[in-house]
Coordinates of C-alpha atoms in Angstrom, one line a residue:
X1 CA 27.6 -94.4 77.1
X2 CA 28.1 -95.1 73.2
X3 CA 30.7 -93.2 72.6
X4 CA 32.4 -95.1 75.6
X5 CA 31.9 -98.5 74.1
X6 CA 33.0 -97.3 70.6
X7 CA 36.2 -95.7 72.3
X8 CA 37.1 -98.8 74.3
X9 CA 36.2 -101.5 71.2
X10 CA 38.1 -99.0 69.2
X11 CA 41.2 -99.1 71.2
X12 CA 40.8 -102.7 71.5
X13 CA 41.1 -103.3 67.7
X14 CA 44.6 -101.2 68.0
X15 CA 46.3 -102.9 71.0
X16 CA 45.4 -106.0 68.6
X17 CA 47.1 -104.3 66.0
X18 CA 49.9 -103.3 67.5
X19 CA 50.4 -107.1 69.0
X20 CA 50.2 -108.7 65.0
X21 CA 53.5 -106.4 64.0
X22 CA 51.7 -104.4 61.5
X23 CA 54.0 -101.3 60.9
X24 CA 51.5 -99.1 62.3
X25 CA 53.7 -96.5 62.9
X26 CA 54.0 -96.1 59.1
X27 CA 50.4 -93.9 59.9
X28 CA 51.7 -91.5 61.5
X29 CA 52.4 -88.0 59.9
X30 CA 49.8 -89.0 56.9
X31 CA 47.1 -87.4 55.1
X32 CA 44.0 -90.1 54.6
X33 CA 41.1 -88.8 52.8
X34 CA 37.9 -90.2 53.6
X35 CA 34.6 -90.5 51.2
X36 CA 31.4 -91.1 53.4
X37 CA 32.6 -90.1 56.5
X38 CA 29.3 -90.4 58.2
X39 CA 28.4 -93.6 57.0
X40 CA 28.4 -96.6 59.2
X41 CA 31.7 -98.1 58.0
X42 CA 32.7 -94.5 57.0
X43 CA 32.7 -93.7 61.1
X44 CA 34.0 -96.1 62.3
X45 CA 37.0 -96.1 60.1
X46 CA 37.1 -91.9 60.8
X47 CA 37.1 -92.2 64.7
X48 CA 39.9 -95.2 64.4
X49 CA 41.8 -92.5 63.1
X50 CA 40.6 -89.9 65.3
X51 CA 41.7 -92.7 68.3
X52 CA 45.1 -92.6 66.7
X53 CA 45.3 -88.9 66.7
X54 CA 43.9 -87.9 70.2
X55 CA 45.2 -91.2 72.2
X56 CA 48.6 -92.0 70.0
X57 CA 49.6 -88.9 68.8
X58 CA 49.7 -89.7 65.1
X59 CA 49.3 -86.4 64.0
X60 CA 46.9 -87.8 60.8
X61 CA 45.9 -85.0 58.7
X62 CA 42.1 -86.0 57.8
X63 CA 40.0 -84.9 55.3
X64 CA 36.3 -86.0 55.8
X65 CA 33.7 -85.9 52.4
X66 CA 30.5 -85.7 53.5
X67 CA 27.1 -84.5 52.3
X68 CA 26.0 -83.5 56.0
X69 CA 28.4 -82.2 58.3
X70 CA 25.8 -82.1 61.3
X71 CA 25.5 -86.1 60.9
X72 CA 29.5 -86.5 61.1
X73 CA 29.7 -84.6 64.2
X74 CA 27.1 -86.8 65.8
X75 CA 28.9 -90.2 64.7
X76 CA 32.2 -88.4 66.1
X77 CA 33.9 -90.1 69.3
X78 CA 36.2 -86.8 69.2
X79 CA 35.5 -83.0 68.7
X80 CA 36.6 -81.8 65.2
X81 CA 40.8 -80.8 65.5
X82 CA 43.5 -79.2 64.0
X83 CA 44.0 -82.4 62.2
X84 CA 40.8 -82.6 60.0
X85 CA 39.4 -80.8 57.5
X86 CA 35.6 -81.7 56.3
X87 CA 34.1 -80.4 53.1
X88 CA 30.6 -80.8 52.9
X89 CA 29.4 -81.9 49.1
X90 CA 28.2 -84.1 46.7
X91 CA 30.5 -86.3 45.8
X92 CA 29.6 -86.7 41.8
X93 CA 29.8 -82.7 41.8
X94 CA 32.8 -82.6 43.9
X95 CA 35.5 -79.9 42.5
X96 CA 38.6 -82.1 42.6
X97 CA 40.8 -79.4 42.0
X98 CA 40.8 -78.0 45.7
X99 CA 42.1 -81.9 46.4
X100 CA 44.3 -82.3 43.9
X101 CA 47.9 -81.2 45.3
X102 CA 47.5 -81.6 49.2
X103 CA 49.6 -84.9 49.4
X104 CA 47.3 -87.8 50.1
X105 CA 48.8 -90.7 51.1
X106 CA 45.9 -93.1 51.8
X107 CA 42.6 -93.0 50.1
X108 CA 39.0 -94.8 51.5
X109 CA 36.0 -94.3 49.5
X110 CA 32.8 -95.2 50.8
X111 CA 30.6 -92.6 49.6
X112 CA 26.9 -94.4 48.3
X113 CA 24.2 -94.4 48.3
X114 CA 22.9 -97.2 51.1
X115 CA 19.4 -97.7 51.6
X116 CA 17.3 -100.0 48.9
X117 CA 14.5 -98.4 48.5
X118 CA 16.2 -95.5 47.5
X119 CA 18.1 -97.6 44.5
X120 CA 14.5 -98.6 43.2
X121 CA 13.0 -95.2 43.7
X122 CA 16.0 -93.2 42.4
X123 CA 18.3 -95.8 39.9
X124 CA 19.7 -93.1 37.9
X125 CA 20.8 -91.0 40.8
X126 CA 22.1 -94.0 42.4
X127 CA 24.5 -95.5 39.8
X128 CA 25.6 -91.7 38.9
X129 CA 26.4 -91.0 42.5
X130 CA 28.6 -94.0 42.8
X131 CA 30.0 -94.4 39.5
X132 CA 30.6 -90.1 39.2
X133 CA 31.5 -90.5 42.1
X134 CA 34.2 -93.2 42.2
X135 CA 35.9 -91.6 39.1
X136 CA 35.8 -88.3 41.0
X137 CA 37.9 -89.5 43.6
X138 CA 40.2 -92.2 41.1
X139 CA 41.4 -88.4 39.4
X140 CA 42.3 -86.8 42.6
X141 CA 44.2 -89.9 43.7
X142 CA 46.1 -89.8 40.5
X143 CA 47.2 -85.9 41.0
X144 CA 48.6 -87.5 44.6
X145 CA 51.1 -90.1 45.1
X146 CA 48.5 -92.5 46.5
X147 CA 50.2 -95.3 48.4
X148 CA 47.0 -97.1 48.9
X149 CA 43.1 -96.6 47.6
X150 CA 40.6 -98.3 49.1
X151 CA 37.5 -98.6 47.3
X152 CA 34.6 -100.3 49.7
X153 CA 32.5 -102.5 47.2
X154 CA 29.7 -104.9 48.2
X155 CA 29.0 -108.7 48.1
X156 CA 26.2 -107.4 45.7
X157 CA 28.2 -107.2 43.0
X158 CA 28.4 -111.1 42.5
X159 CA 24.9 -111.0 41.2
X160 CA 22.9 -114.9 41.0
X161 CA 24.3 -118.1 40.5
X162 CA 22.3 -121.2 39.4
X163 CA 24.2 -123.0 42.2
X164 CA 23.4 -121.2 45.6
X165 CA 25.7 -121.2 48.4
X166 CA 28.7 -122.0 46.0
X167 CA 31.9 -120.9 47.8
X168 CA 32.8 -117.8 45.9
X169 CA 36.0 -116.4 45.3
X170 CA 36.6 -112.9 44.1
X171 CA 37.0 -113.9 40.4
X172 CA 33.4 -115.5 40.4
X173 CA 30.9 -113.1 39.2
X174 CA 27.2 -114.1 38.4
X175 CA 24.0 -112.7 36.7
X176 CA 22.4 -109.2 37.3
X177 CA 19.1 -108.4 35.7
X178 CA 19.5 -105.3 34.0
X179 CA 15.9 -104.9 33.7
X180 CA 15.1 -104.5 37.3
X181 CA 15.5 -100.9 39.3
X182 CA 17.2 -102.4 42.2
X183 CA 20.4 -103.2 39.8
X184 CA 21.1 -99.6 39.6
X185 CA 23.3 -100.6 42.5
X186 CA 25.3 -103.6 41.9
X187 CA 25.7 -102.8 38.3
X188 CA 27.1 -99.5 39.0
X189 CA 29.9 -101.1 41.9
X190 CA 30.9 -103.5 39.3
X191 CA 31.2 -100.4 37.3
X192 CA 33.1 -98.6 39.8
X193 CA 35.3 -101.6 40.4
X194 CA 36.1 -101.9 36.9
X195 CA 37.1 -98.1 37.2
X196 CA 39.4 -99.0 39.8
X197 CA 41.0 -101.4 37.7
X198 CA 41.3 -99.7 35.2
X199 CA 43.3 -96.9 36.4
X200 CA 45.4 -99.0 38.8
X201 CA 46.5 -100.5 34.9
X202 CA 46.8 -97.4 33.4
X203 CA 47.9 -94.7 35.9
X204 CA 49.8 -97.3 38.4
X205 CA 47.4 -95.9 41.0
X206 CA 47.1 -98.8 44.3
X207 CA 43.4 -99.4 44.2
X208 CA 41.6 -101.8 45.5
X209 CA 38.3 -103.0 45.8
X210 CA 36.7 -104.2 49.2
X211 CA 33.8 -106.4 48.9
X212 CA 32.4 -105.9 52.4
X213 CA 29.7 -108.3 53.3
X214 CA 27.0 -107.6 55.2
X215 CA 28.7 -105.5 58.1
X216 CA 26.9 -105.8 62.0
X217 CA 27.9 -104.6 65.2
X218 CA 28.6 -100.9 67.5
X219 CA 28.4 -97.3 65.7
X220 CA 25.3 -98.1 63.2
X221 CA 22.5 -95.5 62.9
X222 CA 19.9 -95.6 65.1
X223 CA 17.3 -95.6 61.8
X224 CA 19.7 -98.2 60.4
X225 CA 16.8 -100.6 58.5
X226 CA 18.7 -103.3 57.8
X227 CA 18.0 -107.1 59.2
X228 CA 20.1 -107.4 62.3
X229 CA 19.3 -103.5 63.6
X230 CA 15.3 -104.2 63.0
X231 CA 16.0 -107.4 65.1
X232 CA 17.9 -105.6 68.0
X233 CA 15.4 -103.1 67.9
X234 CA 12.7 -105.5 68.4
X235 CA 14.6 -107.2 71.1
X236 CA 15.2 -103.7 72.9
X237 CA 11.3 -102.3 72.4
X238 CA 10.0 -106.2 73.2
X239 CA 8.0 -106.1 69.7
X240 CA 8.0 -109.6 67.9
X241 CA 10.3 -110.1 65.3
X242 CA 8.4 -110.0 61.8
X243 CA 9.8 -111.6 58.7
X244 CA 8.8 -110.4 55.6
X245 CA 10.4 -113.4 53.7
X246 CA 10.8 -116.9 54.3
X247 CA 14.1 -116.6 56.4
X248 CA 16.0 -118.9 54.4
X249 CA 18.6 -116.7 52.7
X250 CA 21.9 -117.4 54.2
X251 CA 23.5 -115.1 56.3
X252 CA 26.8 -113.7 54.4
X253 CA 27.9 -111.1 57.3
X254 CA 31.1 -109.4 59.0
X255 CA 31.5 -107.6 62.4
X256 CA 32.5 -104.1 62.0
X257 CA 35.8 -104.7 64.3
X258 CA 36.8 -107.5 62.1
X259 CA 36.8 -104.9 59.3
X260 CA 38.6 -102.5 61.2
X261 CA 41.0 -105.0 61.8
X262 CA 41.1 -106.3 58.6
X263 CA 41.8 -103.2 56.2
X264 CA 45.1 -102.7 57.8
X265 CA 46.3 -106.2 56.9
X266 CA 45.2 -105.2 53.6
X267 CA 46.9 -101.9 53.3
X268 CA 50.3 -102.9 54.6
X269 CA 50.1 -105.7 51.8
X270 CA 51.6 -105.9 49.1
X271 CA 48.5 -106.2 47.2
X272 CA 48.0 -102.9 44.6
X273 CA 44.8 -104.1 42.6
X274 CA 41.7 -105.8 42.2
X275 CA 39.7 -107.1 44.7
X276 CA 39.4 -109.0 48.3
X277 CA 36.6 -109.9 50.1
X278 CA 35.7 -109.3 53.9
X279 CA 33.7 -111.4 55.2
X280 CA 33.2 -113.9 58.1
X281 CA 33.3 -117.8 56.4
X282 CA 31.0 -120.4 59.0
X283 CA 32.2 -123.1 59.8
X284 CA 30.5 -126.7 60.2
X285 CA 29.8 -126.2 63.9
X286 CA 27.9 -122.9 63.4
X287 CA 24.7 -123.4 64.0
X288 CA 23.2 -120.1 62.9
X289 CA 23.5 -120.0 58.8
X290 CA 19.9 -118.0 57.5
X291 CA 18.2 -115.2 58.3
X292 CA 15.2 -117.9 60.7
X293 CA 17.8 -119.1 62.7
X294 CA 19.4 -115.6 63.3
X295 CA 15.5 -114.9 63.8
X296 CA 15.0 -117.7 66.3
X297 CA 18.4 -117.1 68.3
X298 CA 17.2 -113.7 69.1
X299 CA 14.0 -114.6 70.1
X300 CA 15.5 -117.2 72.2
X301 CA 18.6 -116.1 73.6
X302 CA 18.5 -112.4 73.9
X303 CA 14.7 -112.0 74.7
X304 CA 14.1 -114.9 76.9
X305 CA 11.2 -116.0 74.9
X306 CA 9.7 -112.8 75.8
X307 CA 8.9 -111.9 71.6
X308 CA 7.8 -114.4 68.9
X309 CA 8.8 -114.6 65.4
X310 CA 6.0 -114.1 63.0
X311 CA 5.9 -114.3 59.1
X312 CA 4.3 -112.0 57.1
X313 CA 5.1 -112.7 53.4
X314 CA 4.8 -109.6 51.2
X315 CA 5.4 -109.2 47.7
X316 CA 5.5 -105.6 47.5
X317 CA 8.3 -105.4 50.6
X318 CA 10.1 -108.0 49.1
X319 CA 11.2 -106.0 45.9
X320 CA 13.7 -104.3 48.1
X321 CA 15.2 -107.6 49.3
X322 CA 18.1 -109.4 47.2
X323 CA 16.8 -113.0 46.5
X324 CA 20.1 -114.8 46.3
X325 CA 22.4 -116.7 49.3
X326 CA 25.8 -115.5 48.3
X327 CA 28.5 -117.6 50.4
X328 CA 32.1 -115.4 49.8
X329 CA 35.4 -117.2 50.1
X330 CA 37.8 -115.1 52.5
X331 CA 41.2 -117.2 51.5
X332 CA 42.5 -113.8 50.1
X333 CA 42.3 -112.1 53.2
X334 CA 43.3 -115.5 55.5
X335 CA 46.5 -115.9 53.5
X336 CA 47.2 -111.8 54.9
X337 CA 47.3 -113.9 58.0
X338 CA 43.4 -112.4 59.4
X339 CA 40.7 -114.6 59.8
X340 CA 37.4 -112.9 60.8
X341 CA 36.9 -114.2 65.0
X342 CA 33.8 -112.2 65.9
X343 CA 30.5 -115.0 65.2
X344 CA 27.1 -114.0 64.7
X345 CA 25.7 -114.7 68.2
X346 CA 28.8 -112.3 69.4
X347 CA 27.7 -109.9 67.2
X348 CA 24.3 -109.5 68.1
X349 CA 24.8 -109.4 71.0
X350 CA 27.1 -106.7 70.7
X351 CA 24.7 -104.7 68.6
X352 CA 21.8 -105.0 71.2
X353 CA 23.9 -103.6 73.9
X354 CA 25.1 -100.8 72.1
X355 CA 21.6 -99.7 71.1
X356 CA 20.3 -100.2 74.5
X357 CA 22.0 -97.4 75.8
X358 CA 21.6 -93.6 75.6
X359 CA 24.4 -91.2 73.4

């Protein structure tokens, strides 16, 4: 029953596509190498392609990086074809010679590490990992004639401002406290934006960085820890919702078929450098803005009152949590002509339905 809803969203976000004029059919024949495959965004961006292939006949040469082959497979909508070729390994100990002269036309690199406890437990391995990593995969590009790179950064790399819920816009960039463990991750994206930069400068290679806001909605792992999957989760198991903080950061989120949407908008641009960021902007007459009144919504609305929300305030769990309300400008992307639709309320609801049901 997943897979059917991920094949029928999927095919949703093409038709869409296809009815905005994108030269879609610019896909077809390519070769798109994809970093993290088995991520969440990873996924969904492999079985988009997949969808082309198998429903479209795009005939997409894919080549999926992963560290687990296994765990691709299960995020898969499609069985593995003629058309895509996995290699299993690390990416900062990846052997960029067997990718160096296959004829890559598009480039997404996701591979990261993900989870915050692991950033805090493991900073060094983190920040080589993605840094390694991203320079890895910026020297294959530039032994291919790349016509686009994606490189998927993070709203974390904007850091703290004094001023909270300023409006930022990609050229804003605050604080990070080099002395703390989680910043192994943030300062290392900044890093590998700065990479990206660089060699678009230097070696005319089209990258770009994605600063991808918190991302909700179908295809996330079913361990997935993150705020709106441990509140679907409680919704599904009728378990009360427990805060660990106050609720009061604000909600800085996109659905994952607005991203879908939105990268292609992005790569058929003529933007060839620096950064954009995706991300859903609230407007006035949203009611739902922080983390309680996402909270309360689901208790409300999608359990029927059924769950409460209680507060327990920890210290120790809040280490892994990032203190600051970050509120990202998405002009850049709105003057591509895509404004982010899906809202909050849409989105979880989405999420709960999806992981209601069985594989």
């Amino acid at each position: 029953m997943k897979k059917e809803i991920l094949l029928s969203n999927i095919e949703s976000v093409y038709r869409n596509l296809l009815n905005s004029n994108l030269p879609m059919v610019k896909l077809r024949d390519s070769t798109i190498l994809i970093t993290g495959a088995s991520g969440f965004v990873g996924s969904m961006i492999t079985n988009f392609f997949l969808n082309l292939n198998e429903k479209h006949s795009y005939n997409i040469d894919l080549i999926l990086l992963v560290r687990d082959k296994q765990k691709l497979q299960e995020k898969l909508v499609y069985a593995l074809s003629k058309y895509t070729t996995v290699i299993e390994q690390d990416i900062e100990e990846l052997d960029i010679s067997i990718l160096s002269n296959v004829n890559i036309d598009y480039i997404f690199h996701l591979a990261a590490p993900t989870t915050s406890s692991y950033f805090i437990e493991y900073p060094i391995e983190t920040a080589n990992s993605i840094i390694e990593g991203t320079k890895n995969i910026l020297n294959i590009a530039k032994k291919n004639t790349i016509k686009k790179f994606f490189n998927f950064s993070s709203i974390e790399v904007y850091g703290q401002f004094p001023n909270e819920g300023e409006l930022l816009k990609e050229n804003m960039l605050g604080n990070i406290d080099i002395y703390n463990l989680r910043s192994s991750y943030p300062l290392a994206k900044r890093i590998a934006e700065y990479y990206c930069f660089s060699y678009s400068q230097i070696f005319q290679i089209p990258a770009i960085s994605i600063r991808l806001a918190q991302t909700i909605g179908i295809g996330v792992d079913e361990n997935d820890t993150r705020v709106f999957c441990q509140f679907a989760r409680s919704i599904i198991q009728s378990k009360d919702i427990v805060l660990n903080t106050d609720g009061s950061q604000a909600l800085c989120y996109i659905n994952i078929l607005d991203v879908l949407e939105s990268i292609f908008y992005i790569l058929f641009s003529d933007i060839y450098t620096g950064c954009i960021n995706l991300v859903h902007n609230q407007s006035e007459k949203e009611n739902i803005k922080t983390i309680k009144e996402l909270a309360s919504y689901c208790v409300e609305n999608l359990s029927d009152n059924k769950i409460n929300l209680v507060f327990d305030i920890d210290y120790n769990k809040n280490k892994k949590y990032i203190k600051t309300s970050r509120n990202l400008d998405n002009k850049k992307l709105r003057d591509l002509g895509y404004i982010p639709k899906i809202s909050i309320e849409e989105s979880m609801m989405q999420l709960v339905k999806y992981m209601k049901n069985e594989k």
